C-alpha positions as a Python dict, from the first residue, in 0.01 Angstrom:
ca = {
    (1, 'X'): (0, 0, 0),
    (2, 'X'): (299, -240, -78),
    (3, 'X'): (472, 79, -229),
    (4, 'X'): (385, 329, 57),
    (5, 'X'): (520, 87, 297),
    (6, 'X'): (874, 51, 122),
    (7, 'X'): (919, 424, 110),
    (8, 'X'): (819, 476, 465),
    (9, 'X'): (1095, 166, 522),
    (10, 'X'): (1322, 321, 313),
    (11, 'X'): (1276, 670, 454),
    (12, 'X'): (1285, 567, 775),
    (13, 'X'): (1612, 303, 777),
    (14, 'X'): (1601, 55, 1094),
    (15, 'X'): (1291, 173, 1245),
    (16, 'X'): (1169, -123, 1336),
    (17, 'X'): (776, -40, 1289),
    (18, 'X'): (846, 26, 950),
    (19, 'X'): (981, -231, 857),
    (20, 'X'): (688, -426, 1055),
    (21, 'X'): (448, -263, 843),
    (22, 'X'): (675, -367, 538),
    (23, 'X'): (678, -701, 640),
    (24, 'X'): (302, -770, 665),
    (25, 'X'): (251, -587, 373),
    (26, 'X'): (462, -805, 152),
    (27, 'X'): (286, -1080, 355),
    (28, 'X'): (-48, -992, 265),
    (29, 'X'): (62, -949, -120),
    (30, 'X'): (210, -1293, -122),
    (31, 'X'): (578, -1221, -155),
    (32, 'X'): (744, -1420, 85),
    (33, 'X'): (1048, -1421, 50),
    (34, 'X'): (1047, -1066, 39),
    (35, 'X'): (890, -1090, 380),
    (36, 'X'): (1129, -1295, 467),
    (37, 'X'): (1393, -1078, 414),
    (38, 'X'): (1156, -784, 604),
    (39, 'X'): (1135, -1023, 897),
    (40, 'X'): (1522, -1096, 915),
    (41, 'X'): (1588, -746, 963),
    (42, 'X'): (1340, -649, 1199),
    (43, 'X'): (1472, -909, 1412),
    (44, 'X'): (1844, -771, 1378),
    (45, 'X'): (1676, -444, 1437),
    (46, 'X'): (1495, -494, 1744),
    (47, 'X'): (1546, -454, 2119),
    (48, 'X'): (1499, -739, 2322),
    (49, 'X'): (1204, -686, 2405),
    (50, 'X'): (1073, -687, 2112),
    (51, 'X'): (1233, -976, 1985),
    (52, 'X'): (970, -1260, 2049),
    (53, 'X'): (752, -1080, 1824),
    (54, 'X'): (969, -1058, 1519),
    (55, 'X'): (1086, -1436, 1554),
    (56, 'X'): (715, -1591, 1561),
    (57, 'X'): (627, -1382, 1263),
    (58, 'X'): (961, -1490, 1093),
    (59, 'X'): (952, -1859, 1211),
    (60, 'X'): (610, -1840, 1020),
    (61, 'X'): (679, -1701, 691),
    (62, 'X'): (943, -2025, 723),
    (63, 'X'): (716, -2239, 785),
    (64, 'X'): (486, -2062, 515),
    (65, 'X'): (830, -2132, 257),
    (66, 'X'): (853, -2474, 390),
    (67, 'X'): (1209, -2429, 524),
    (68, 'X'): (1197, -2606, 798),
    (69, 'X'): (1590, -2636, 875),
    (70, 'X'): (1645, -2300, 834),
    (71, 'X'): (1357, -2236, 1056),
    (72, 'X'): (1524, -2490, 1309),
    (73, 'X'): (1852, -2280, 1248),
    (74, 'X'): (1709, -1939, 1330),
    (75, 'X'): (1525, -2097, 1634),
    (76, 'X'): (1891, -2243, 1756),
    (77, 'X'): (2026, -1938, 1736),
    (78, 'X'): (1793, -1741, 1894),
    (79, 'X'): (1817, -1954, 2201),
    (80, 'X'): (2205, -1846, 2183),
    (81, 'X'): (2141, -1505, 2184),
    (82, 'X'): (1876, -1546, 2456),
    (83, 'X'): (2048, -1483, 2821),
    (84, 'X'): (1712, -1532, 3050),
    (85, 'X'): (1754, -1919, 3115),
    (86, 'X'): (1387, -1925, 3194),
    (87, 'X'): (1330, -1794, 2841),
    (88, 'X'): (1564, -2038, 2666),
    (89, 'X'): (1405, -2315, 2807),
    (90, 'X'): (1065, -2206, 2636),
    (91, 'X'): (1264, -2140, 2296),
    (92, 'X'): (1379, -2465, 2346),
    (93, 'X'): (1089, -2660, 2377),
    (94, 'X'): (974, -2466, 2124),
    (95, 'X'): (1258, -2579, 1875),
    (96, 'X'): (1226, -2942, 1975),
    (97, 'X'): (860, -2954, 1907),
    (98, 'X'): (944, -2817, 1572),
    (99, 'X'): (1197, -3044, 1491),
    (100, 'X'): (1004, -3371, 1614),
    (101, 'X'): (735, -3242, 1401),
    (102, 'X'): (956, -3215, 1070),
    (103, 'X'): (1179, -3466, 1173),
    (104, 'X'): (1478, -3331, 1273),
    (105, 'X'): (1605, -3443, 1580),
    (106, 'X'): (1872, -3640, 1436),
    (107, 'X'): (2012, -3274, 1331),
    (108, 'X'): (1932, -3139, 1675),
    (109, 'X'): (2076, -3402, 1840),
    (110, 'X'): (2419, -3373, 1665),
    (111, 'X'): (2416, -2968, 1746),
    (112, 'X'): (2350, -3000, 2097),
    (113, 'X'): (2639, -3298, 2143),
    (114, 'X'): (2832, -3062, 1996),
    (115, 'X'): (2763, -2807, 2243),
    (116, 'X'): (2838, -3068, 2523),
    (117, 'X'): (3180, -3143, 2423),
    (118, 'X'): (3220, -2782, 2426),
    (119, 'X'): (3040, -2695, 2745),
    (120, 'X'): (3045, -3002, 2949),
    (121, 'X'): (2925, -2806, 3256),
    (122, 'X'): (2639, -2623, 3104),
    (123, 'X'): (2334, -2728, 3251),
    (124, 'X'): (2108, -2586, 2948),
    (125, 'X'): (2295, -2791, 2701),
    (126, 'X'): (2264, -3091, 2982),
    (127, 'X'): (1882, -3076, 3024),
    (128, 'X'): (1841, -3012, 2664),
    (129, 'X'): (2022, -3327, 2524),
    (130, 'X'): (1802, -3527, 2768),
    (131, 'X'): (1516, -3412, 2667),
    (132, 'X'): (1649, -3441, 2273),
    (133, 'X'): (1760, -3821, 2352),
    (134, 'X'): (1378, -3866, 2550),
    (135, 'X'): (1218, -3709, 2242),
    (136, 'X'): (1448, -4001, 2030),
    (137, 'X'): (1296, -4268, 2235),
    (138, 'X'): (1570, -4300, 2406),
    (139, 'X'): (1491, -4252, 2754),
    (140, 'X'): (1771, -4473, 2939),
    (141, 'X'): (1988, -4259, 2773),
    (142, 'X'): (1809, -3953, 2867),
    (143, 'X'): (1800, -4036, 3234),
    (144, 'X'): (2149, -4028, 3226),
    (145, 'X'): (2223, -3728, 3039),
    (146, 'X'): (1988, -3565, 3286),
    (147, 'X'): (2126, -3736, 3586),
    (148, 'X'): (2491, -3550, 3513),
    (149, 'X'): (2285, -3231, 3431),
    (150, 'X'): (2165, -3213, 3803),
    (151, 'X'): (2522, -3201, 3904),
    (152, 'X'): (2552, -2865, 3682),
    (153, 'X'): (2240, -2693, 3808),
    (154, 'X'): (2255, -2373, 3960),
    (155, 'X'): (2024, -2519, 4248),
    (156, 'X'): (2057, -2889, 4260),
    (157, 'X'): (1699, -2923, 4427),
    (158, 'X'): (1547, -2724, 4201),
    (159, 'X'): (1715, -2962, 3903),
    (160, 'X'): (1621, -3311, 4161),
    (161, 'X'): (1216, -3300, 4091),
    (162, 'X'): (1231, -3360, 3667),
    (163, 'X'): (1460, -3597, 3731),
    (164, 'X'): (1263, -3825, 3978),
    (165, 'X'): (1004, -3788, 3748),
    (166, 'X'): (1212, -3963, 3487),
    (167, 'X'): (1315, -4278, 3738),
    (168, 'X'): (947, -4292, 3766),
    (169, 'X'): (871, -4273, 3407),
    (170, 'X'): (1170, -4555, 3333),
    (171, 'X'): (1058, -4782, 3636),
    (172, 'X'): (1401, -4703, 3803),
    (173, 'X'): (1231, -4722, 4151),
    (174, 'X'): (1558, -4768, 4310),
    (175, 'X'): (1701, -4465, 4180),
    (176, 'X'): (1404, -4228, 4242),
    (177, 'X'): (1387, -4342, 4602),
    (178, 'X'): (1755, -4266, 4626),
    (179, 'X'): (1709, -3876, 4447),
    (180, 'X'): (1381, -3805, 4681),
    (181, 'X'): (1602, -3879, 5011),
    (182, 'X'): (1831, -3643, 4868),
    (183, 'X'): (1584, -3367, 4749),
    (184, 'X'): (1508, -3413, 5100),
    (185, 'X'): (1836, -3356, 5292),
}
């Protein structure tokens, strides 16, 4: 099968179902790093809409490998690529599950106050530092980070409710009362 599969790919250069075939065939005969490679160019390969597909079944054979930076790094930049906000969100929670898991936040961390010095307006790169720093343990810091990011939201009220939930969650009475009277003006 592994051998009708590469011909089809190789017949049949870029089509991304071939290759998906290719992939799950190598998969299937254990070579995983040749899957690997199969899943890195069905991703490069595929339309957008198509792309969630190819980066969970890449993300795995990563975790299968035990790369877990290089998973982190493919997740990271997926996110960039990613232009629905809604969507980078999820990719993002996705990423910093992964990376509390295998312990890389530190690593996370550092990329994403990178990102802030270079977009200090962004409210992505805002809200995700926060919840990096409240992932740390860190959550005075978060509540901070977060505070500024409501001042770079799109919609400030829509940004207002997470963050009085995090007064509440840090005992900062004062300062959720003070954020609800202004979600409510």
């Amino acid at each position: 099968a592994l051998a009708i599969f590469e011909q089809l790919a190789a017949e049949n250069p870029g089509n991304v179902d071939a290759l998906t075939d290719l992939a799950l065939t190598q998969q299937r005969a254990e070579r995983w790093p040749d899957a690997l490679a199969t899943w890195r160019q069905v991703y490069a390969a595929s339309p957008v809409s198509r792309r969630r597909e190819a980066l969970t079944s890449l993300l795995r054979v990563l975790e299968r490998l035990d790369q877990p930076q290089a998973s982190a790094e493919f997740q990271l930049k997926a996110i960039e690529s990613e232009t629905n906000d809604r969507e980078r969100f999820v990719l993002f929670g996705e990423l910093l599950t992964h990376c509390n898991k295998n312990r890389l936040l530190p690593w996370l961390r550092a990329q994403f106050e990178k990102r802030r010095k270079l977009h200090a307006d962004d409210y992505f790169t805002e809200v995700a530092l926060g919840r990096i720093l409240k992932a740390s343990g860190q959550f005075a810091d978060a509540f901070e980070v977060l505070a500024d990011a409501s001042y770079a939201a799109p919609n400030q009220a829509d940004a207002l409710p997470d963050l009085i939930r995090e007064a509440e969650e840090l005992h900062k009475l004062d300062a959720a009362v003070r954020l609800q009277e202004q979600l409510l003006r």
